[in-house]
Coordinates of C-alpha atoms in Angstrom, one line a residue:
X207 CA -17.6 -121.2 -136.2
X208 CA -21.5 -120.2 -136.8
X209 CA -23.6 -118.3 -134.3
X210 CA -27.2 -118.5 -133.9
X211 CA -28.8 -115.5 -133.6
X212 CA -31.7 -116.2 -130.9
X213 CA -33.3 -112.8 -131.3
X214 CA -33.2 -112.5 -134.9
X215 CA -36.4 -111.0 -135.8
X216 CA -36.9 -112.9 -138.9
X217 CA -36.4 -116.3 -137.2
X218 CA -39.1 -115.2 -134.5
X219 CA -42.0 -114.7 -137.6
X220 CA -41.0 -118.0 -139.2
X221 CA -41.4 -119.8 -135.9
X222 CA -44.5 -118.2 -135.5
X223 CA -45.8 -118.7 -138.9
X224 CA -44.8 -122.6 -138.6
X225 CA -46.5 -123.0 -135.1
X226 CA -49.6 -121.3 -136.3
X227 CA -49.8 -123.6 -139.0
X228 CA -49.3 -126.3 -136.7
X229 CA -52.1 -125.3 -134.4
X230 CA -54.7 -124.5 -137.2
X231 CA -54.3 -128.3 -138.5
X232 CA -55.1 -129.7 -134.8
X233 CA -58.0 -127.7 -134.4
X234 CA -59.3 -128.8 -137.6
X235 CA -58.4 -132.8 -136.8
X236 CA -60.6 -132.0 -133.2
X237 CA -63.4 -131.1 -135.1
X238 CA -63.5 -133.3 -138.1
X239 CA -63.4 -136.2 -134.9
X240 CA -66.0 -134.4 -133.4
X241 CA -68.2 -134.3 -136.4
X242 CA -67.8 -137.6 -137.0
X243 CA -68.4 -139.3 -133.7
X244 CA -72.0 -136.8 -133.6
X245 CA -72.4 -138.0 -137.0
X246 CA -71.9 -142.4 -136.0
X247 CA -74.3 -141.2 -132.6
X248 CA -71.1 -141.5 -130.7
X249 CA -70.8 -139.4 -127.2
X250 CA -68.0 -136.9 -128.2
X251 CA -67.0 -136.6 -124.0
X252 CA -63.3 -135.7 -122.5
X253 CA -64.0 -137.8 -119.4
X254 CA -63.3 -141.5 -118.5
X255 CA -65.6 -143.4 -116.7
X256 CA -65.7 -142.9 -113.3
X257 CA -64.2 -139.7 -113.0
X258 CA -65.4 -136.3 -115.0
X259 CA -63.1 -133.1 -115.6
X260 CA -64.2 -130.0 -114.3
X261 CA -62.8 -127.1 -115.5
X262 CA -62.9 -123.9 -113.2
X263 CA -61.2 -120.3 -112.7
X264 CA -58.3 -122.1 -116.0
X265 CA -57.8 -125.3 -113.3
X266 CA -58.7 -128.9 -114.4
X267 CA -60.2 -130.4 -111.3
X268 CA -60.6 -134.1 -110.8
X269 CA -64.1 -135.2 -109.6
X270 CA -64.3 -138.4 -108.5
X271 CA -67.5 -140.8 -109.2
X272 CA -68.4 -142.7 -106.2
X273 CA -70.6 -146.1 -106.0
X274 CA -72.7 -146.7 -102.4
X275 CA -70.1 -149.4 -101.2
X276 CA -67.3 -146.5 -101.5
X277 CA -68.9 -143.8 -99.5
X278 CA -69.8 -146.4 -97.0
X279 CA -66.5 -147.6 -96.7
X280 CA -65.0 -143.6 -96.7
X281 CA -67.9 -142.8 -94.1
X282 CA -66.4 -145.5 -91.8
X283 CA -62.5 -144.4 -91.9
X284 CA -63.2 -140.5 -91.6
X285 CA -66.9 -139.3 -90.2
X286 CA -66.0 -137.4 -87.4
X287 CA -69.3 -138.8 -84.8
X288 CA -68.0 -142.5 -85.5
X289 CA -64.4 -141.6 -84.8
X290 CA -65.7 -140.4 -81.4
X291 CA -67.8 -143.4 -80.9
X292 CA -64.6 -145.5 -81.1
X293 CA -62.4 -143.1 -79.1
X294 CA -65.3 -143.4 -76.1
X295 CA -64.6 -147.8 -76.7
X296 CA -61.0 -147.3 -75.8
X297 CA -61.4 -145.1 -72.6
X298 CA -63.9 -147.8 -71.7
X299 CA -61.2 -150.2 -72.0
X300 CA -58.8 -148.5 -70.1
X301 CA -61.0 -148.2 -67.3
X302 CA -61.1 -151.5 -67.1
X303 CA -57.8 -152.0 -66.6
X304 CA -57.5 -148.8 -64.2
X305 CA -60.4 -151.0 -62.2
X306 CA -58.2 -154.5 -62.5
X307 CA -55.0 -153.1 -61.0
X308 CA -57.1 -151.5 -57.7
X309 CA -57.3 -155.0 -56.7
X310 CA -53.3 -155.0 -56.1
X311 CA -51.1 -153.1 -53.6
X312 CA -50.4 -149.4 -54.1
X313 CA -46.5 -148.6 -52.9
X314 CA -45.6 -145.0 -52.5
X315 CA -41.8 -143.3 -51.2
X316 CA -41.7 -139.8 -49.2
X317 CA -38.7 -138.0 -49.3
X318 CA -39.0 -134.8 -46.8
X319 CA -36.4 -132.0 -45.9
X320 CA -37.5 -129.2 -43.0
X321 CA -35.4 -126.0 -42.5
X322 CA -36.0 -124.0 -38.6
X323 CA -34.0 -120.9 -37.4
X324 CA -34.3 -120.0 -34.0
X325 CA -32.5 -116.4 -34.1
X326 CA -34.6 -115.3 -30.9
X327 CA -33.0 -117.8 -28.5
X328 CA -29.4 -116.6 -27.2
X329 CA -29.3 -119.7 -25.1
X330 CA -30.4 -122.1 -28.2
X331 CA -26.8 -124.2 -29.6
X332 CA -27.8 -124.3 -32.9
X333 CA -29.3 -121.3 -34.6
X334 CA -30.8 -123.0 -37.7
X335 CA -31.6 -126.8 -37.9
X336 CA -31.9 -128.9 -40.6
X337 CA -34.2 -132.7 -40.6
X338 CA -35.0 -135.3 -43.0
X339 CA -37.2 -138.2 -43.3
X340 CA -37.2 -141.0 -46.0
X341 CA -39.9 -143.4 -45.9
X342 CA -41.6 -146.3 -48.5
X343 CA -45.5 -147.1 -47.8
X344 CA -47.7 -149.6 -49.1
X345 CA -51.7 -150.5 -48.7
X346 CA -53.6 -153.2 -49.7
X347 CA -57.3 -153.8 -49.6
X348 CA -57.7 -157.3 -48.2
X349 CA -61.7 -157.4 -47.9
X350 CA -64.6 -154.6 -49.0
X351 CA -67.3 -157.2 -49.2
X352 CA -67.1 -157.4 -53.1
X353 CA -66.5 -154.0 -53.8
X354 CA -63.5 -153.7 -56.2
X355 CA -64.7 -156.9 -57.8
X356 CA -68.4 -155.0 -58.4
X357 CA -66.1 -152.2 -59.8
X358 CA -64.1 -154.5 -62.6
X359 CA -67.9 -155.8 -63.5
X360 CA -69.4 -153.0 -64.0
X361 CA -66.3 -151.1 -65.7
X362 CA -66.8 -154.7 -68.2
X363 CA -70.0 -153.9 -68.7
X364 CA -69.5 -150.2 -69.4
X365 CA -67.2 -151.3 -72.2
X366 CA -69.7 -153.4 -73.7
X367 CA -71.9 -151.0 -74.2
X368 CA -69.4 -148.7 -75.6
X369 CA -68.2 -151.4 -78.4
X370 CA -71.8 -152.0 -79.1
X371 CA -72.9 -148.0 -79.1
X372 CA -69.8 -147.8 -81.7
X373 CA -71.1 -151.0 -83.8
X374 CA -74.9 -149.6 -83.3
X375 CA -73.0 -146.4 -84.5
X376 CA -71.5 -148.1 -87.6
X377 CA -75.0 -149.5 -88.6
X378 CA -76.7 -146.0 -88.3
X379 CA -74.0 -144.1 -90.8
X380 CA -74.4 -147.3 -93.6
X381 CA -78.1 -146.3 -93.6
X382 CA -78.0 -142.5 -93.5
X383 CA -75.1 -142.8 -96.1
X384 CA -77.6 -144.9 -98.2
X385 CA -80.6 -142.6 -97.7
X386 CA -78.4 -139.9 -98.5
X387 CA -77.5 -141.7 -102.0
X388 CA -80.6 -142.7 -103.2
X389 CA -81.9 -138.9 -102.5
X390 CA -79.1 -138.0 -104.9
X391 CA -80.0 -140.5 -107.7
X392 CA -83.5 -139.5 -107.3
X393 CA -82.1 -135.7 -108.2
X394 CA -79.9 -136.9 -110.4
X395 CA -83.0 -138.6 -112.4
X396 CA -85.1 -136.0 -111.2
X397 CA -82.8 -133.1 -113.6
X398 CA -82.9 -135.3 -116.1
X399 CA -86.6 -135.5 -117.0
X400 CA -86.6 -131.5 -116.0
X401 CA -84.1 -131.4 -119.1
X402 CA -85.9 -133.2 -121.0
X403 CA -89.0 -131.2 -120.4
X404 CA -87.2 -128.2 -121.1
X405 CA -86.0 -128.8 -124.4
X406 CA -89.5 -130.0 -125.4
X407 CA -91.3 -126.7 -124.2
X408 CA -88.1 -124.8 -126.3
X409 CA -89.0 -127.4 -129.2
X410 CA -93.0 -126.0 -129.1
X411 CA -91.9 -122.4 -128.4
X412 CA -89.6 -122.5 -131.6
X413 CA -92.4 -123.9 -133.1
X414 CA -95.0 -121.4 -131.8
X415 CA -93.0 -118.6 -132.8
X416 CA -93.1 -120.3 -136.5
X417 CA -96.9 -120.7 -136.5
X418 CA -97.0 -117.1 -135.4
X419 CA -95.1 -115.8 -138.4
X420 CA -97.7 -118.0 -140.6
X421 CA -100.5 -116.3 -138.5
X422 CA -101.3 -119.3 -137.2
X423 CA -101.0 -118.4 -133.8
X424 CA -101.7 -115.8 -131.6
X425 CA -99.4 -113.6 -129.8
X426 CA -101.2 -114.5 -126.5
X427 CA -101.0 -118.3 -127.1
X428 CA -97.3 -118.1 -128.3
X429 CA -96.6 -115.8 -124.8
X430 CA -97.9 -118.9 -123.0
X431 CA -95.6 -121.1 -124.8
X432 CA -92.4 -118.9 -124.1
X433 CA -93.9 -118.6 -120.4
X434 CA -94.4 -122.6 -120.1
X435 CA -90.3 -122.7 -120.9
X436 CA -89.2 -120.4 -118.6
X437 CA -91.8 -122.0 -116.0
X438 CA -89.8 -125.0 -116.6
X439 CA -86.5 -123.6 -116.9
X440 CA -87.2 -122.3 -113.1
X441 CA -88.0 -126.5 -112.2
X442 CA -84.9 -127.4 -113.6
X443 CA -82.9 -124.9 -111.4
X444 CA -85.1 -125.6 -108.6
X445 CA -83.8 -129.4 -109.4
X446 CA -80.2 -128.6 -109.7
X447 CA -80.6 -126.8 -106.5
X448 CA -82.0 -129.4 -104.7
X449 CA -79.4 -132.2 -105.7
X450 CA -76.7 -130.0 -104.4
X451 CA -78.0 -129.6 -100.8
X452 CA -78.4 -133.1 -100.7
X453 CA -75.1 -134.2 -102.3
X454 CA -74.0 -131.7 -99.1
X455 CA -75.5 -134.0 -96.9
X456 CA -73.6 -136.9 -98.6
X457 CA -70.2 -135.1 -98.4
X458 CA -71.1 -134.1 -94.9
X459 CA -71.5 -137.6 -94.2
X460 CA -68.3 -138.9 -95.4
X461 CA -66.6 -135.8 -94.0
X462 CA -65.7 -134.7 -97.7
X463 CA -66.6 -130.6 -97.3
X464 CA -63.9 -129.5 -99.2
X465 CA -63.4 -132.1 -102.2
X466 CA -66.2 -132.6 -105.1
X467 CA -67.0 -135.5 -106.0
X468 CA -70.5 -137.6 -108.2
X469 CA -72.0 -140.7 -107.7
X470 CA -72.5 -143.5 -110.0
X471 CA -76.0 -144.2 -111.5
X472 CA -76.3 -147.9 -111.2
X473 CA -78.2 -150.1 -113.0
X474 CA -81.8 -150.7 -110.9
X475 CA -83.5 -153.3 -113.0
X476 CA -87.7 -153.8 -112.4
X477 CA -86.9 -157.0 -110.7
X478 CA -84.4 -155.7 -108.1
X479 CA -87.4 -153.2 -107.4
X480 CA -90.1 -155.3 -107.0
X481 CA -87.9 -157.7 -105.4
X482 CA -90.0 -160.3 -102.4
X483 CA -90.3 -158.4 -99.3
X484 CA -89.1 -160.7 -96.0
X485 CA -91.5 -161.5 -93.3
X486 CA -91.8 -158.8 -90.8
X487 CA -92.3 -161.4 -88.1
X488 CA -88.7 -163.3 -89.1
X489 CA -87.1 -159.7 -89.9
X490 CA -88.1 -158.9 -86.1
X491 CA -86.4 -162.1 -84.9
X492 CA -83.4 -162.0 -86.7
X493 CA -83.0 -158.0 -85.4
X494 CA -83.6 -159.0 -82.2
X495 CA -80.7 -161.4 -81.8
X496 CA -78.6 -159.1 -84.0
X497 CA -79.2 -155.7 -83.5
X498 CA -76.7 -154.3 -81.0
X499 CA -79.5 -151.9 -79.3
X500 CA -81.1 -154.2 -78.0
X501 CA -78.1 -156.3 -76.4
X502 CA -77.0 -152.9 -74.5
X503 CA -80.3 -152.4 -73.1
X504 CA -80.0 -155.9 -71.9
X505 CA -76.5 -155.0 -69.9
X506 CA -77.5 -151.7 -68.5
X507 CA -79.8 -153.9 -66.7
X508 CA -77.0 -156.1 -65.9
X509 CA -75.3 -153.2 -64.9
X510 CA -74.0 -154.1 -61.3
X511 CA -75.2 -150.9 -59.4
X512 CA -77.3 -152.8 -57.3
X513 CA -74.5 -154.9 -56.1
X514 CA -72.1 -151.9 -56.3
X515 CA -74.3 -149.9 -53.7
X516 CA -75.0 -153.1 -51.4
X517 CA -71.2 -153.7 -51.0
X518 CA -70.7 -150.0 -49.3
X519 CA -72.3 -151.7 -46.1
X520 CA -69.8 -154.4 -45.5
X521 CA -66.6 -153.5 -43.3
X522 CA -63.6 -153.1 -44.7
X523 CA -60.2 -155.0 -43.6
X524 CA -57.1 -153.4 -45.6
X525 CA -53.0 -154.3 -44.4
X526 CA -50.6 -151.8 -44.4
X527 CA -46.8 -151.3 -44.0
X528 CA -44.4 -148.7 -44.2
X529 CA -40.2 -148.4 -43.7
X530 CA -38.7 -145.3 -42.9
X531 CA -36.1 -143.5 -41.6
X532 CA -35.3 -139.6 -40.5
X533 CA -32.0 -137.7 -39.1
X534 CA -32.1 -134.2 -38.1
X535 CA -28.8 -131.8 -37.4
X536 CA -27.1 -130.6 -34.3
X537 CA -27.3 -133.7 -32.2
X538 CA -23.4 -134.5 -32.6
X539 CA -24.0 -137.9 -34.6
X540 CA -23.5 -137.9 -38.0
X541 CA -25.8 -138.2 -40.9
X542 CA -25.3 -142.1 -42.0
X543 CA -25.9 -143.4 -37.9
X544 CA -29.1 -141.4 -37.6
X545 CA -30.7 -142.7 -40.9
X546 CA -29.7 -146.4 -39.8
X547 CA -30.4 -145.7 -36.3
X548 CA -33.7 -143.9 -37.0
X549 CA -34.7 -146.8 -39.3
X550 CA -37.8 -147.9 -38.5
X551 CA -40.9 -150.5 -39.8
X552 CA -44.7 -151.1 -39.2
X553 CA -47.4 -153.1 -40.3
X554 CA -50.7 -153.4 -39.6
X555 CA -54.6 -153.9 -40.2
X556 CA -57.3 -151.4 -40.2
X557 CA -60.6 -152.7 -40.2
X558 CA -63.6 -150.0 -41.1
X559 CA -66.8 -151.1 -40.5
X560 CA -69.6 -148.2 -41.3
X561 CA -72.2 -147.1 -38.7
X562 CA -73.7 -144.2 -39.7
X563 CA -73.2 -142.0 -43.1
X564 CA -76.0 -139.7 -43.1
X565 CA -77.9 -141.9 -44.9
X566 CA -75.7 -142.0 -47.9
X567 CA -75.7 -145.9 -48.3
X568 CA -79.8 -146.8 -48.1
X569 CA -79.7 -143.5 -50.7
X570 CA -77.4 -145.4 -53.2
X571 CA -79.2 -148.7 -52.5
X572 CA -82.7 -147.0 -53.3
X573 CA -81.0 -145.2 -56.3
X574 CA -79.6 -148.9 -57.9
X575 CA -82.8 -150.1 -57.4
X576 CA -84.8 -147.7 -59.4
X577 CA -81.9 -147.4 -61.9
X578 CA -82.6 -151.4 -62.3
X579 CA -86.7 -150.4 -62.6
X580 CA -85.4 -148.0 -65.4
X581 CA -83.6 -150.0 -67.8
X582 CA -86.1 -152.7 -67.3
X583 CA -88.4 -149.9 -68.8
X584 CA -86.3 -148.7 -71.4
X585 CA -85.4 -152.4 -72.7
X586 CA -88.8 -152.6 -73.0
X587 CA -89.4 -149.3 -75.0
X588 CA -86.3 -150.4 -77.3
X589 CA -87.9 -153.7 -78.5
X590 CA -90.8 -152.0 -79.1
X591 CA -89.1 -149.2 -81.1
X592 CA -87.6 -151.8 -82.7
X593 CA -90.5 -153.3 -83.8
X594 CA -92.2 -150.6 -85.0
X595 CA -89.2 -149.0 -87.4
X596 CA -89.4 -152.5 -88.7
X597 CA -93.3 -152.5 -89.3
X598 CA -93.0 -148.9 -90.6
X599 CA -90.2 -150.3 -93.0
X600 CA -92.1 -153.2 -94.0
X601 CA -95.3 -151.5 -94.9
X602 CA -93.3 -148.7 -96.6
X603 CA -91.9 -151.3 -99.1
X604 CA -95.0 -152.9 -99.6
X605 CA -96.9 -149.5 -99.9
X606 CA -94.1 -148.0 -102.5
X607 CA -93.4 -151.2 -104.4
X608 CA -97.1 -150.9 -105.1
X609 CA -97.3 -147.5 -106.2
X610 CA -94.4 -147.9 -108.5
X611 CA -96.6 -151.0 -110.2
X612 CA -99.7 -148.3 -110.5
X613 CA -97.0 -145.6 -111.2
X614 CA -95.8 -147.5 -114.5
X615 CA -99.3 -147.9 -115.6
X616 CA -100.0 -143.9 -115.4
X617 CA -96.4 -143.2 -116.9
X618 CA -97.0 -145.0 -119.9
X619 CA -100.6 -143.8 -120.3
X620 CA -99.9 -139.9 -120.0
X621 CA -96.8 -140.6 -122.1
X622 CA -99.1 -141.7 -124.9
X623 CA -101.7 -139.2 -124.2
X624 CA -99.1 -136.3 -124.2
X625 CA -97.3 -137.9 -127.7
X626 CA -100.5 -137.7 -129.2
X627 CA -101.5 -134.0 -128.2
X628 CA -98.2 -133.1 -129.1
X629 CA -98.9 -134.3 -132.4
X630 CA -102.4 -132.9 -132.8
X631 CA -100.6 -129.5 -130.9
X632 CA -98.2 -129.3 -134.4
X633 CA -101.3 -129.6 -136.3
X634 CA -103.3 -127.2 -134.7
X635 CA -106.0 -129.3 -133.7
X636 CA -105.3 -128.8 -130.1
X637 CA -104.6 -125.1 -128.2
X638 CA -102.0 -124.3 -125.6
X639 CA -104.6 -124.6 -122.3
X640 CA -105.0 -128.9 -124.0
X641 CA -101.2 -128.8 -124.1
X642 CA -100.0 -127.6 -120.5
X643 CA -102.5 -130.0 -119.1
X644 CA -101.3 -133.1 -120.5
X645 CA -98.2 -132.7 -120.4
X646 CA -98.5 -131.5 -116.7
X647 CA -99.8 -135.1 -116.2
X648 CA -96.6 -136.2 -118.2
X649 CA -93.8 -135.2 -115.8
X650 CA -96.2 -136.1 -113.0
X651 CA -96.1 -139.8 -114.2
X652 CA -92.8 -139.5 -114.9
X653 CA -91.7 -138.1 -111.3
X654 CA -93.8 -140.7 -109.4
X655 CA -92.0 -143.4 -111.5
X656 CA -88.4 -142.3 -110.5
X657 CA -89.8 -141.2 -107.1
X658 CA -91.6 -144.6 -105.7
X659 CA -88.9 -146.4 -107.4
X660 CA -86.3 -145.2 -105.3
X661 CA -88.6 -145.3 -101.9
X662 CA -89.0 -148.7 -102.8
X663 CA -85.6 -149.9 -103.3
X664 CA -84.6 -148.2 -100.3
X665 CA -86.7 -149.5 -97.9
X666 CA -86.6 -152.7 -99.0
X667 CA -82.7 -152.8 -98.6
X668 CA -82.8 -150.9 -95.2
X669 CA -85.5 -153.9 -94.3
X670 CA -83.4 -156.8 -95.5
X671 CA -80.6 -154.9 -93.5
X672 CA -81.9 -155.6 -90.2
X673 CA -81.4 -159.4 -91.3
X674 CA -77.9 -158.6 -91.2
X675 CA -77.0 -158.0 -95.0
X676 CA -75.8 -155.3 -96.6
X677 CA -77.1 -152.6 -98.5
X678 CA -77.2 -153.0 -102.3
X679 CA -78.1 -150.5 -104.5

């Protein structure tokens, strides 16, 4: 029988050598792939589509790529206000039925047991004594002049307004969660023509620094090129910077602190921006019969207090009963003929009518009634915010849709203007001071463009969401 010698030091270099070989032919696969997909103008990237590998600290990390519909959709299951909103809807329901069942009988049992000692008294039989009672009550409220029926109302009401405040709720996150978005795609595009404005300032600095070795240049003007780079170096981090506080926002949002994640750039054609704004007037209507704000303003009016505080004048007629029995020791009979002898049962009617409370009663009236004045008031002001978020939405769209028409225009007219400086730049027919200014003008253009056309896609959508549909972006 053979043995293999696992240790052998002559085995451990051929392995080595063979898995060295091995390794060097992979690598040069990887990069003969990579040459060739830079070479057919082929991304050469590691990542799938919707999610991008991060690689941190020698951990691959998963970052997930999220469209609008999924961080609304996230933002509903987990943010932390919402989840409140909804517990604050249950606890209204359960006082409803706390409120329902005060209507019926409450029962109650007593069990009591009582221990004396009368050590003083020579003459006393019994030194200690021992007594019970046992006893089942009940009460009813026959008639409080409404009251308990006010109470399930109102309590109805209450819960209402606490399914609507969570709904109301719902509406509010789909919108910040869209706001939040679009401010990231507007980063997003935002590094990207800082990126592109960096490599052209490195492209004219390289290019400086050649005309300066033909004495073409001077050192002065070539110092303003390298300055113009890191100028814009400095935007682009300023950029970056930017995006991440407001992708915080986002994650904050959707409750996501402590997991990274993108968001996809969609597709946002010219069309879908300059897409036919809605009629303020029919957006108005259709919020008003759809918006949940301005139904709860409607049922805090409705709110029963004025009833509620009326129905503490009336009397009130309420039945009650009670069985019980008691024994107690020392009296010679024994403990089973006391309780049945003892037994005992009562019922009756109380009837409470108020006469005087210290004016508590006319306080609560006068209270109900300016509570009533005061929603009245604050219905009011809520159609009239209403209104004017949808005016301000409306002219907004109109306003930016406009600008991103004018802001076209500009874009391509500085584009030209700078192409062709650029040009006469190379050929030294135009000097550094000709250069910075156009292409100053450039990214301007360029910014407004990705700027309006974000304002205006966004408050379009927000707009055609107070019609009731969604946000699409």
């Amino acid at each position: 029988m053979h043995q293999i010698c696992l240790y052998n030091g002559q085995n451990i270099k051929t392995v080595y050598r063979v898995m060295r070989n091995i390794m060097e032919k992979i690598y040069k696969v990887f990069v003969v792939a990579a040459l060739v997909c830079i070479a057919a103008g082929i991304p050469f990237k590691a990542e799938c589509a919707q999610k991008s590998a991060v690689k941190s600290n020698d951990t691959l990390t998963v970052q997930k790529v999220w469209t609008l519909k999924q961080c609304t959709d996230y933002a509903m299951e987990n943010n932390i206000t919402l989840q409140q909103s909804k517990i604050d809807a249950d606890n209204a329901a359960i006082d409803v039925k706390t409120a329902k069942a005060a209507k019926y009988p409450s029962v109650s049992a007593s069990i009591g047991q009582n221990y004396s000692g009368n050590y003083f008294n020579n003459g006393a039989s019994e030194k200690n004594t021992y007594s019970g009672s046992y006893g089942v009550s009940a009460k009813w409220t026959l008639y409080n002049g409404g009251y308990l029926n006010n109470v399930v109302k109102e309590k109805g009401i209450t819960k209402q307004i606490q399914d609507l405040t969570y709904t109301k709720n719902r509406l509010d996150l789909k919108v910040a969660v869209a706001q939040y978005y679009v401010q990231v795609l507007y980063d997003m595009e935002n590094i990207k023509i800082r990126q592109e404005s960096l490599a052209s300032s490195k492209a004219q600095w390289d290019r400086g620094k050649e005309f300066l070795k033909a004495g073409n240049m001077s050192k002065a003007d070539c110092a303003k090129l390298e300055a113009q780079y890191n100028a814009d170096n400095y935007q682009l981090v300023t950029a970056q910077s930017t995006y991440d506080s407001d992708m915080v926002n986002l994650k904050n949002a959707l409750k996501l602190e402590r997991e990274e994640m993108g968001v996809v750039t969609p597709e946002i054609s010219e069309d879908k921006v300059l897409e036919t704004i809605p009629d303020r007037g029919s957006v108005f209507a259709k919020a008003m019969n759809l918006r949940p704000e301005i139904e709860i303003s409607q049922l805090y009016i409705k709110n029963g207090e004025l009833e509620l505080a009326n129905a503490t004048y009336s009397p009130t007629i309420s039945l009650n009963a009670s069985s019980g029995t008691n024994n107690i020791s020392g009296t010679g009979t024994n403990y089973g003929k006391q309780l049945k002898t003892n037994w005992t049962n009562t019922i009756g009617v109380t009837l409470t009518i108020p006469i005087y409370s210290n004016r508590s009663y006319k306080s609560d009236v006068e209270k109900a009634k300016n509570n009533i004045s005061y929603y009245k008031l604050a219905a009011e002001q809520t159609e009239n915010d209403m209104y004017k978020t949808i005016d301000n939405l409306y002219l907004n769209a109109k306003n930016t849709q406009q600008e991103y028409i004018s802001a076209k225009e500009a874009y391509r007219s500085a584009k030209e203007s700078y192409d062709l400086v650029c040009e006469q730049f190379n050929l030294g027919m135009k000097n550094i001071v000709e250069l910075e200014q156009e292409k100053s003008t450039y990214l301007a253009a360029e910014q407004q463009v990705a700027q309006t056309k974000y304002m205006a896609l966004y408050n379009l959508q927000v707009l055609k969401f107070y019609t009731g549909e969604e946000i699409d972006i």
